[in-house]
Short mmCIF file of C-alpha atoms and ligand atoms in Angstrom, two decimals:
data_model
loop_
_atom_site.label_atom_id
_atom_site.label_comp_id
_atom_site.label_asym_id
_atom_site.label_seq_id
_atom_site.Cartn_x
_atom_site.Cartn_y
_atom_site.Cartn_z
CA MET A 1 76.58 94.49 18.05
CA THR A 2 75.94 96.09 14.84
CA VAL A 3 78.05 99.21 13.80
CA THR A 4 75.39 101.11 12.19
CA PRO A 5 71.20 100.48 12.31
CA PRO A 6 70.46 97.84 9.88
CA ALA A 7 70.32 99.64 6.46
CA SER A 8 67.02 98.74 4.64
CA ILE A 9 67.34 96.38 1.98
CA GLU A 10 67.19 99.01 -0.73
CA THR A 11 70.33 100.89 0.86
CA ALA A 12 72.30 98.03 1.20
CA LEU A 13 71.75 96.37 -1.92
CA ASP A 14 72.06 99.97 -4.12
CA GLU A 15 73.89 99.10 -7.23
CA ASP A 16 76.22 101.70 -7.12
CA VAL A 17 77.21 101.17 -4.21
CA GLY A 18 77.96 97.83 -4.72
CA GLU A 19 79.92 98.50 -7.47
CA GLU A 20 82.41 100.85 -5.52
CA LEU A 21 82.47 98.50 -2.45
CA GLY A 22 83.33 95.41 -5.21
CA ALA A 23 85.92 97.42 -6.39
CA GLU A 24 87.55 98.33 -3.07
CA LEU A 25 87.45 94.86 -1.68
CA ASP A 26 88.62 93.36 -4.74
CA ARG A 27 91.70 96.10 -4.24
CA ILE A 28 92.36 94.43 -0.89
CA ARG A 29 92.34 91.09 -2.10
CA SER A 30 94.82 91.67 -4.82
CA GLU A 31 96.84 93.50 -2.22
CA ILE A 32 97.11 90.39 -0.14
CA LEU A 33 97.47 88.16 -2.94
CA ALA A 34 100.64 90.13 -3.90
CA ALA A 35 101.85 90.37 -0.32
CA ARG A 36 101.55 86.68 0.69
CA GLY A 37 104.87 84.72 0.89
CA ALA A 38 107.44 83.22 3.13
CA ASP A 39 106.12 84.56 6.47
CA ASP A 40 102.43 83.22 5.73
CA ALA A 41 104.33 79.97 4.79
CA ARG A 42 106.23 80.01 7.89
CA TYR A 43 103.01 80.62 9.80
CA ILE A 44 100.91 77.57 8.55
CA ARG A 45 103.87 75.33 9.01
CA THR A 46 104.38 76.48 12.63
CA VAL A 47 100.46 75.57 13.34
CA ILE A 48 100.88 72.20 11.79
CA ALA A 49 104.28 71.70 14.05
CA ALA A 50 102.43 72.65 16.97
CA GLN A 51 99.53 70.81 16.38
CA ARG A 52 101.54 67.60 15.67
CA GLY A 53 103.33 67.99 18.98
CA LEU A 54 100.30 68.54 21.02
CA GLU A 55 98.85 65.46 19.33
CA ALA A 56 101.72 63.15 19.96
CA GLY A 57 102.06 64.53 23.56
CA GLY A 58 98.37 64.14 24.25
CA ARG A 59 98.41 60.20 22.67
CA ALA A 60 101.57 59.66 25.06
CA ALA A 61 99.98 61.19 28.15
CA LEU A 62 96.98 59.24 27.55
CA ALA A 63 98.94 55.93 26.93
CA VAL A 64 99.54 56.19 30.61
CA SER A 65 96.34 57.72 31.88
CA LEU A 66 95.81 55.44 34.64
CA PHE A 67 97.74 58.09 36.58
CA PRO A 68 94.81 60.81 36.78
CA PRO A 69 97.19 64.20 36.03
CA ALA A 70 98.29 62.33 32.74
CA TRP A 71 94.63 61.62 31.87
CA ALA A 72 93.97 65.46 32.54
CA ALA A 73 97.07 66.95 30.55
CA GLY A 74 96.63 64.44 27.89
CA THR A 75 92.79 65.00 27.35
CA ALA A 76 93.44 68.60 27.16
CA MET A 77 96.32 68.08 24.85
CA LEU A 78 94.55 66.19 22.40
CA ALA A 79 91.43 68.67 22.54
CA VAL A 80 93.46 71.41 21.68
CA ALA A 81 95.08 69.60 18.63
CA LYS A 82 91.59 68.37 17.10
CA ILE A 83 90.62 71.59 17.44
CA LEU A 84 93.76 73.43 15.54
CA GLU A 85 93.32 70.43 13.16
CA ASN A 86 90.02 70.93 12.24
CA MET A 87 89.79 74.84 12.48
CA GLU A 88 93.12 76.26 11.58
CA LEU A 89 94.14 73.75 9.41
CA GLY A 90 91.64 71.51 7.86
CA HIS A 91 88.89 74.03 7.44
CA ASN A 92 91.16 76.62 5.90
CA ILE A 93 93.64 73.99 4.01
CA LEU A 94 90.43 72.47 2.41
CA HIS A 95 89.19 75.95 1.20
CA GLY A 96 92.45 76.01 -0.85
CA GLN A 97 93.68 79.14 1.31
CA TRP A 98 97.36 77.58 1.10
CA ASP A 99 97.53 75.70 -2.18
CA TRP A 100 99.52 78.71 -3.75
CA MET A 101 102.48 77.50 -1.61
CA GLY A 102 102.35 74.50 -4.12
CA ASP A 103 103.12 71.86 -1.11
CA PRO A 104 101.13 68.73 -1.85
CA ALA A 105 101.39 67.91 1.77
CA ILE A 106 99.28 70.89 2.43
CA HIS A 107 96.81 71.18 -0.19
CA SER A 108 93.36 71.41 -0.58
CA ALA A 109 93.23 68.52 -3.07
CA THR A 110 95.32 66.30 -0.88
CA TRP A 111 94.40 67.08 3.07
CA GLU A 112 92.37 64.62 4.96
CA TRP A 113 91.39 65.70 8.72
CA ASP A 114 90.64 64.23 11.68
CA PHE A 115 87.07 64.73 11.51
CA LEU A 116 84.16 61.97 10.81
CA THR A 117 83.21 63.34 7.03
CA PRO A 118 85.44 62.69 4.28
CA ALA A 119 87.12 65.91 3.29
CA GLU A 120 85.80 65.64 -0.44
CA ALA A 121 82.26 65.21 0.92
CA TRP A 122 82.46 68.25 3.05
CA LYS A 123 84.28 70.34 0.11
CA HIS A 124 81.41 69.90 -1.79
CA THR A 125 78.57 70.74 0.78
CA HIS A 126 80.43 73.59 2.38
CA ASN A 127 82.93 75.15 -0.33
CA HIS A 128 80.78 74.89 -3.12
CA LEU A 129 77.10 74.83 -1.72
CA HIS A 130 77.33 76.97 1.44
CA HIS A 131 80.09 79.62 -0.06
CA THR A 132 78.11 80.05 -3.27
CA TRP A 133 74.84 80.32 -1.84
CA THR A 134 75.35 81.80 1.80
CA ASN A 135 72.24 82.42 3.44
CA VAL A 136 70.19 82.20 0.67
CA VAL A 137 66.70 80.81 1.69
CA ASP A 138 66.33 77.08 -0.10
CA ARG A 139 69.84 76.88 -1.64
CA ASP A 140 72.20 77.25 1.12
CA ARG A 141 71.60 74.19 3.13
CA ASP A 142 73.68 75.45 5.86
CA LEU A 143 71.00 77.77 6.80
CA GLY A 144 69.70 75.58 9.72
CA TYR A 145 71.08 72.63 8.27
CA VAL A 146 68.13 71.32 6.81
CA VAL A 147 66.79 70.74 10.63
CA PHE A 148 66.53 73.89 11.97
CA ARG A 149 64.45 77.25 11.04
CA MET A 150 66.79 80.03 10.90
CA SER A 151 64.48 82.65 8.95
CA ALA A 152 61.06 84.11 8.72
CA ASP A 153 61.42 83.00 5.04
CA GLN A 154 61.93 79.43 5.67
CA ARG A 155 58.42 77.69 6.35
CA TRP A 156 57.81 76.73 9.42
CA ARG A 157 56.69 72.91 10.40
CA PRO A 158 55.67 71.34 13.77
CA ARG A 159 58.88 69.88 14.20
CA HIS A 160 60.68 73.25 14.34
CA LEU A 161 59.42 73.19 17.93
CA ALA A 162 61.97 71.06 19.02
CA GLN A 163 64.53 72.60 17.48
CA PRO A 164 66.07 74.19 20.85
CA LEU A 165 66.32 70.41 21.70
CA TYR A 166 67.95 69.42 18.45
CA ASN A 167 70.44 72.01 19.27
CA PHE A 168 71.50 70.52 22.76
CA VAL A 169 72.04 67.29 21.04
CA LEU A 170 73.91 68.28 17.78
CA ALA A 171 76.46 70.49 19.81
CA PRO A 172 78.29 67.29 21.30
CA LEU A 173 77.58 65.08 18.64
CA PHE A 174 78.35 67.55 15.99
CA GLU A 175 80.95 65.68 13.89
CA TRP A 176 78.05 63.03 13.43
CA GLY A 177 75.74 65.77 12.24
CA ILE A 178 77.61 67.04 9.74
CA ALA A 179 78.83 63.65 8.34
CA LEU A 180 75.01 62.49 8.09
CA TYR A 181 74.48 66.18 6.67
CA ASP A 182 76.87 65.78 3.88
CA LEU A 183 75.41 62.87 2.55
CA GLU A 184 72.68 65.07 1.79
CA PRO A 185 69.67 62.72 2.43
CA ASP A 186 67.60 65.60 1.68
CA ALA A 187 68.49 65.98 -1.56
CA VAL A 188 67.86 62.37 -2.44
CA ALA A 189 64.41 62.43 -1.18
CA ALA A 190 63.78 65.54 -3.44
CA GLY A 191 65.13 63.81 -6.22
CA ARG A 192 68.06 66.25 -6.77
CA LYS A 193 70.68 63.64 -5.96
CA THR A 194 70.57 60.32 -7.40
CA TRP A 195 70.71 56.79 -5.04
CA ARG A 196 73.99 56.38 -7.14
CA SER A 197 75.68 59.08 -5.99
CA PHE A 198 74.54 58.89 -2.61
CA ALA A 199 75.66 55.37 -2.12
CA ALA A 200 79.05 56.25 -3.56
CA ASP A 201 79.16 59.01 -0.35
CA LEU A 202 78.07 56.44 1.74
CA THR A 203 80.90 53.98 0.89
CA GLY A 204 83.21 56.93 1.39
CA PHE A 205 81.55 57.99 4.74
CA LEU A 206 81.78 54.24 6.16
CA ALA A 207 85.56 53.86 5.33
CA LYS A 208 86.51 57.28 6.84
CA GLY A 209 84.34 56.82 9.88
CA THR A 210 85.49 53.24 10.44
CA ARG A 211 89.16 54.69 10.25
CA GLN A 212 88.21 57.13 12.84
CA LEU A 213 86.57 55.27 15.13
CA ALA A 214 89.10 52.58 15.09
CA LYS A 215 91.75 55.03 15.38
CA ASP A 216 90.52 56.92 18.90
CA TYR A 217 88.30 54.25 20.11
CA VAL A 218 90.22 50.55 19.35
CA LEU A 219 94.32 51.27 18.33
CA PHE A 220 95.44 53.74 20.53
CA PRO A 221 93.31 52.43 23.95
CA LEU A 222 94.82 48.85 22.94
CA LEU A 223 98.46 50.49 22.61
CA ALA A 224 97.77 52.12 26.13
CA GLY A 225 97.51 48.44 27.61
CA PRO A 226 96.34 48.79 31.49
CA SER A 227 95.36 52.49 30.66
CA ALA A 228 93.28 51.28 27.95
CA LEU A 229 89.96 52.43 29.40
CA PRO A 230 90.82 55.87 30.62
CA CYS A 231 92.57 56.36 27.31
CA LEU A 232 89.44 55.42 25.81
CA LEU A 233 87.69 58.21 27.88
CA GLY A 234 90.06 60.83 27.13
CA ASN A 235 89.85 60.25 23.45
CA LEU A 236 85.88 60.41 23.92
CA THR A 237 86.30 63.78 25.81
CA ALA A 238 88.59 65.42 23.66
CA ASN A 239 86.13 64.41 20.32
CA THR A 240 83.32 65.91 22.46
CA VAL A 241 85.12 69.34 23.49
CA ARG A 242 85.96 69.73 19.87
CA ASN A 243 82.50 69.24 19.12
CA LEU A 244 81.54 71.56 21.45
CA TRP A 245 83.78 74.26 20.55
CA SER A 246 83.22 74.01 16.36
CA HIS A 247 79.73 73.86 16.94
CA THR A 248 80.05 77.08 19.05
CA ILE A 249 81.92 79.18 16.64
CA ILE A 250 80.28 77.69 13.53
CA PHE A 251 76.85 78.79 14.80
CA CYS A 252 77.90 82.20 16.34
CA GLY A 253 79.49 82.95 12.72
CA HIS A 254 76.27 82.87 10.59
CA PHE A 255 73.17 83.02 13.31
CA PRO A 256 73.41 85.49 15.91
CA GLY A 257 69.96 87.79 15.38
CA ASP A 258 71.02 90.57 13.28
CA VAL A 259 72.65 88.20 10.34
CA GLN A 260 70.37 88.61 7.16
CA THR A 261 69.11 85.92 4.93
CA PHE A 262 68.29 86.33 1.42
CA THR A 263 65.41 84.96 -1.13
CA GLU A 264 66.15 83.62 -4.25
CA GLU A 265 64.42 86.67 -6.07
CA ARG A 266 66.70 89.12 -3.83
CA ILE A 267 70.07 87.66 -5.29
CA GLU A 268 68.99 87.29 -9.13
CA ASP A 269 71.09 88.89 -11.30
CA GLU A 270 73.60 89.76 -8.58
CA THR A 271 76.77 91.44 -9.44
CA ARG A 272 80.29 90.89 -7.87
CA GLY A 273 79.66 93.96 -5.41
CA GLN A 274 76.41 92.68 -4.47
CA TRP A 275 77.80 88.83 -4.11
CA TYR A 276 80.25 90.68 -1.50
CA LEU A 277 77.60 92.56 0.55
CA ARG A 278 75.61 89.39 0.88
CA GLN A 279 78.52 87.54 2.24
CA ILE A 280 78.87 90.27 4.72
CA GLN A 281 75.64 90.50 5.68
CA GLY A 282 75.30 86.93 5.87
CA SER A 283 77.87 86.70 8.58
CA ALA A 284 78.85 87.51 12.02
CA ASN A 285 82.30 87.98 13.55
CA ILE A 286 83.29 87.25 17.15
CA GLU A 287 85.63 89.26 19.07
CA GLY A 288 88.58 88.00 20.96
CA GLY A 289 92.46 87.56 21.42
CA THR A 290 95.04 86.42 18.87
CA LEU A 291 94.96 82.77 20.44
CA PHE A 292 90.95 82.74 20.55
CA HIS A 293 91.26 83.61 16.64
CA ILE A 294 93.84 80.78 16.03
CA LEU A 295 91.58 78.42 17.90
CA SER A 296 88.72 79.38 16.17
CA GLY A 297 90.15 78.77 13.09
CA ASN A 298 90.17 82.84 12.22
CA LEU A 299 86.23 81.85 11.72
CA SER A 300 85.70 84.65 14.47
CA HIS A 301 86.44 86.83 11.25
CA GLN A 302 83.51 84.92 9.60
CA ILE A 303 82.88 88.17 7.65
CA GLU A 304 86.25 88.41 6.06
CA HIS A 305 86.47 84.59 5.67
CA HIS A 306 83.12 84.92 3.38
CA ALA A 307 84.03 87.67 1.34
CA PHE A 308 87.65 86.20 0.81
CA PRO A 309 86.93 82.31 1.25
CA ASP A 310 90.48 81.53 -0.23
CA LEU A 311 92.91 83.93 1.56
CA PRO A 312 94.93 82.61 4.14
CA SER A 313 93.34 82.92 7.36
CA ASN A 314 96.37 84.49 9.09
CA ARG A 315 95.58 87.38 7.03
CA TYR A 316 91.81 88.09 8.06
CA ALA A 317 92.88 90.19 11.08
CA GLU A 318 94.37 92.90 9.21
CA ILE A 319 91.97 92.86 6.38
CA ALA A 320 89.15 93.02 9.08
CA SER A 321 89.64 96.48 10.18
CA ARG A 322 89.73 97.54 6.48
CA VAL A 323 86.41 95.75 5.80
CA ARG A 324 84.83 97.33 8.80
CA GLU A 325 85.68 100.90 7.96
CA LEU A 326 84.53 100.45 4.03
CA CYS A 327 81.08 98.95 6.04
CA GLU A 328 80.89 101.76 8.02
CA LYS A 329 81.53 104.38 5.17
CA TYR A 330 78.81 102.78 2.71
CA GLY A 331 76.31 102.05 6.01
CA ILE A 332 76.19 98.52 5.54
CA PRO A 333 75.89 96.59 8.88
CA TYR A 334 78.52 94.82 10.26
CA VAL A 335 77.60 92.18 12.46
CA THR A 336 80.45 92.00 15.37
CA GLY A 337 80.51 91.21 19.29
CA PRO A 338 82.17 88.99 22.20
CA LEU A 339 81.55 85.63 21.98
CA TRP A 340 79.09 85.34 25.05
CA ARG A 341 76.99 87.93 23.40
CA GLN A 342 76.88 86.10 19.75
CA TYR A 343 76.17 82.89 21.74
CA GLY A 344 72.84 84.40 23.44
CA SER A 345 72.01 85.74 20.20
CA THR A 346 72.12 82.48 18.43
CA TRP A 347 70.32 80.92 20.87
CA GLY A 348 67.57 83.65 20.65
CA ARG A 349 67.31 83.06 16.89
CA ILE A 350 67.11 79.48 17.50
CA LEU A 351 64.13 80.29 19.96
CA ARG A 352 62.44 82.94 18.25
CA PHE A 353 61.81 80.95 14.67
CA ALA A 354 60.89 77.58 16.81
CA ALA A 355 57.67 79.36 16.80
CA PRO A 356 55.38 80.14 13.64
CA GLY A 357 55.63 83.48 12.00
CA GLN A 358 58.45 85.88 12.55
CA MET B 1 86.03 68.01 -16.00
CA PRO B 2 85.19 68.41 -12.60
CA TYR B 3 83.62 71.87 -11.46
CA GLY B 4 81.69 73.18 -8.78
CA CYS B 5 80.60 76.78 -8.14
CA ARG B 6 82.26 77.98 -11.48
CA ARG B 7 83.49 81.38 -9.82
CA GLY B 8 86.28 80.70 -8.15
CA ILE B 9 85.05 80.20 -4.76
CA CYS B 10 84.77 76.32 -4.07
CA PHE B 11 88.27 74.90 -5.59
CA GLY B 12 86.21 72.14 -6.83
CA CYS B 13 87.31 72.06 -10.56
CA LEU B 14 91.23 71.38 -9.52
CA THR B 15 92.64 69.47 -12.43
CA PRO B 16 96.41 68.83 -12.83
CA LEU B 17 98.29 70.37 -15.67
CA THR B 18 100.27 67.82 -17.75
CA TYR B 19 102.08 70.30 -19.71
CA GLY B 20 101.90 73.62 -21.36
CA ARG B 21 100.67 77.10 -19.79
CA VAL B 22 97.47 78.48 -18.53
CA ARG B 23 96.70 82.30 -17.53
CA ASP B 24 94.74 82.68 -14.04
CA LEU B 25 92.22 85.35 -15.50
CA ARG B 26 91.74 86.93 -12.10
CA THR B 27 95.52 87.69 -11.26
CA GLY B 28 97.27 86.95 -14.83
CA GLU B 29 99.46 84.78 -13.43
CA ILE B 30 101.07 82.19 -15.58
CA HIS B 31 101.06 78.41 -14.46
CA ASP B 32 103.30 76.21 -16.19
CA ARG B 33 104.76 73.66 -13.61
CA ALA B 34 103.46 70.18 -14.35
CA GLY B 35 101.59 68.60 -12.02
CA GLN B 36 100.69 71.76 -10.65
CA MET B 37 96.58 71.80 -9.97
CA ILE B 38 94.91 74.10 -11.77
CA GLN B 39 91.61 76.11 -11.02
CA THR B 40 90.03 75.50 -14.01
CA CYS B 41 87.10 77.65 -14.29
CA LEU B 42 89.15 81.05 -14.06
CA SER B 43 92.16 79.75 -16.32
CA ALA B 44 92.61 80.12 -19.75
CA ALA B 45 95.15 78.70 -22.12
CA ALA B 46 98.47 80.48 -22.79
CA GLY B 47 99.21 78.34 -25.78
CA PRO B 48 99.03 74.48 -26.42
CA LEU B 49 98.49 72.55 -23.30
CA ALA B 50 97.18 68.94 -21.78
CA LEU B 51 95.26 68.93 -18.46
CA ASP B 52 94.93 65.38 -16.59
CA ALA B 53 91.19 65.35 -16.65
S1 FES C 401 84.62 75.66 -9.94
FE1 FES C 401 84.36 76.74 -7.66
S2 FES C 401 86.83 77.34 -8.28
FE2 FES C 401 86.34 76.40 -9.98
#
């Protein structure tokens, strides 16, 4: 739902509004920076402990998963552990949200996640390219991940007719999609990335991918002895559930129908306030309870995450009400809604832009 | 020296401080712990220093 009817581009990017809004958002940011401390550190360490416990419990249960209840419990625990690891831990730690603690074990420079793509490759395409160029056509590769057409400003090609099908295939295989995407084959083809750096990234991916596959599909099944096959299937199920979940949360954070896209001309000479406006209007929130927010890595507060990508995720909920109030005050659309609505709206966008034109 | 967005968003410019002091240009905070990762795009020297770039 949009809180206010979409403002015209002119209103939304009005310079004075941009400046005032920028100052108010900067104030929120510095308040959180000043307040963050021991409680926040305790929060992230608790999530890490819970994640480690769930993973250990899940792996242990899957080691005896010839016994069906152990299979069900083990798979469920491992799926939740993987979701927590990728969303609330991996994504946010790799953003540098916890660097301020000075703990080398919980730091954007050292964290490696339980995901096919190497942290290093993802930090480049996500933190740098996507977060800098959020929803700018031809600049933000995340705007359709090179495969989908998500804006009328993106040129239609016949292959876009099949994009609903791509989405069905991508969802369960999401980590593979992201790993290939992070190699930036399109940039190599366009001459924006050298073959040498592609080769280096490919080597990194092969090493990381081999470790990941060996862990879930060779090592732990072998350790499970007679339960090897159900253990392997449990790991495959957990990875697939995590893929479906992260695909859903991420697509619902940027592609519901009301989320705006931008052209390069429109962001020329963008001020800090206008940068904030673009981040807000280029994102969508998902409503839900505390547990839902944690499992989504607080990307259910995608708007706040995009405005403040390096603030600790446990703070987004309290920031959200303030950001929303500011949006109401200045008549800026704030796109939010329950998961089912954002999901339906995202599918609507995928279908709409599969056809040529608007 | 590594960099990405050059505006404090991506943390692609983190470089360890070998010695000395830097000031975070957004918050004014001083960092002086050896080995600490510095967001170089937003930091200014606050005296003689060395980075492990
Ligand atoms: S270059 Fe992106 S944070 Fe410094």
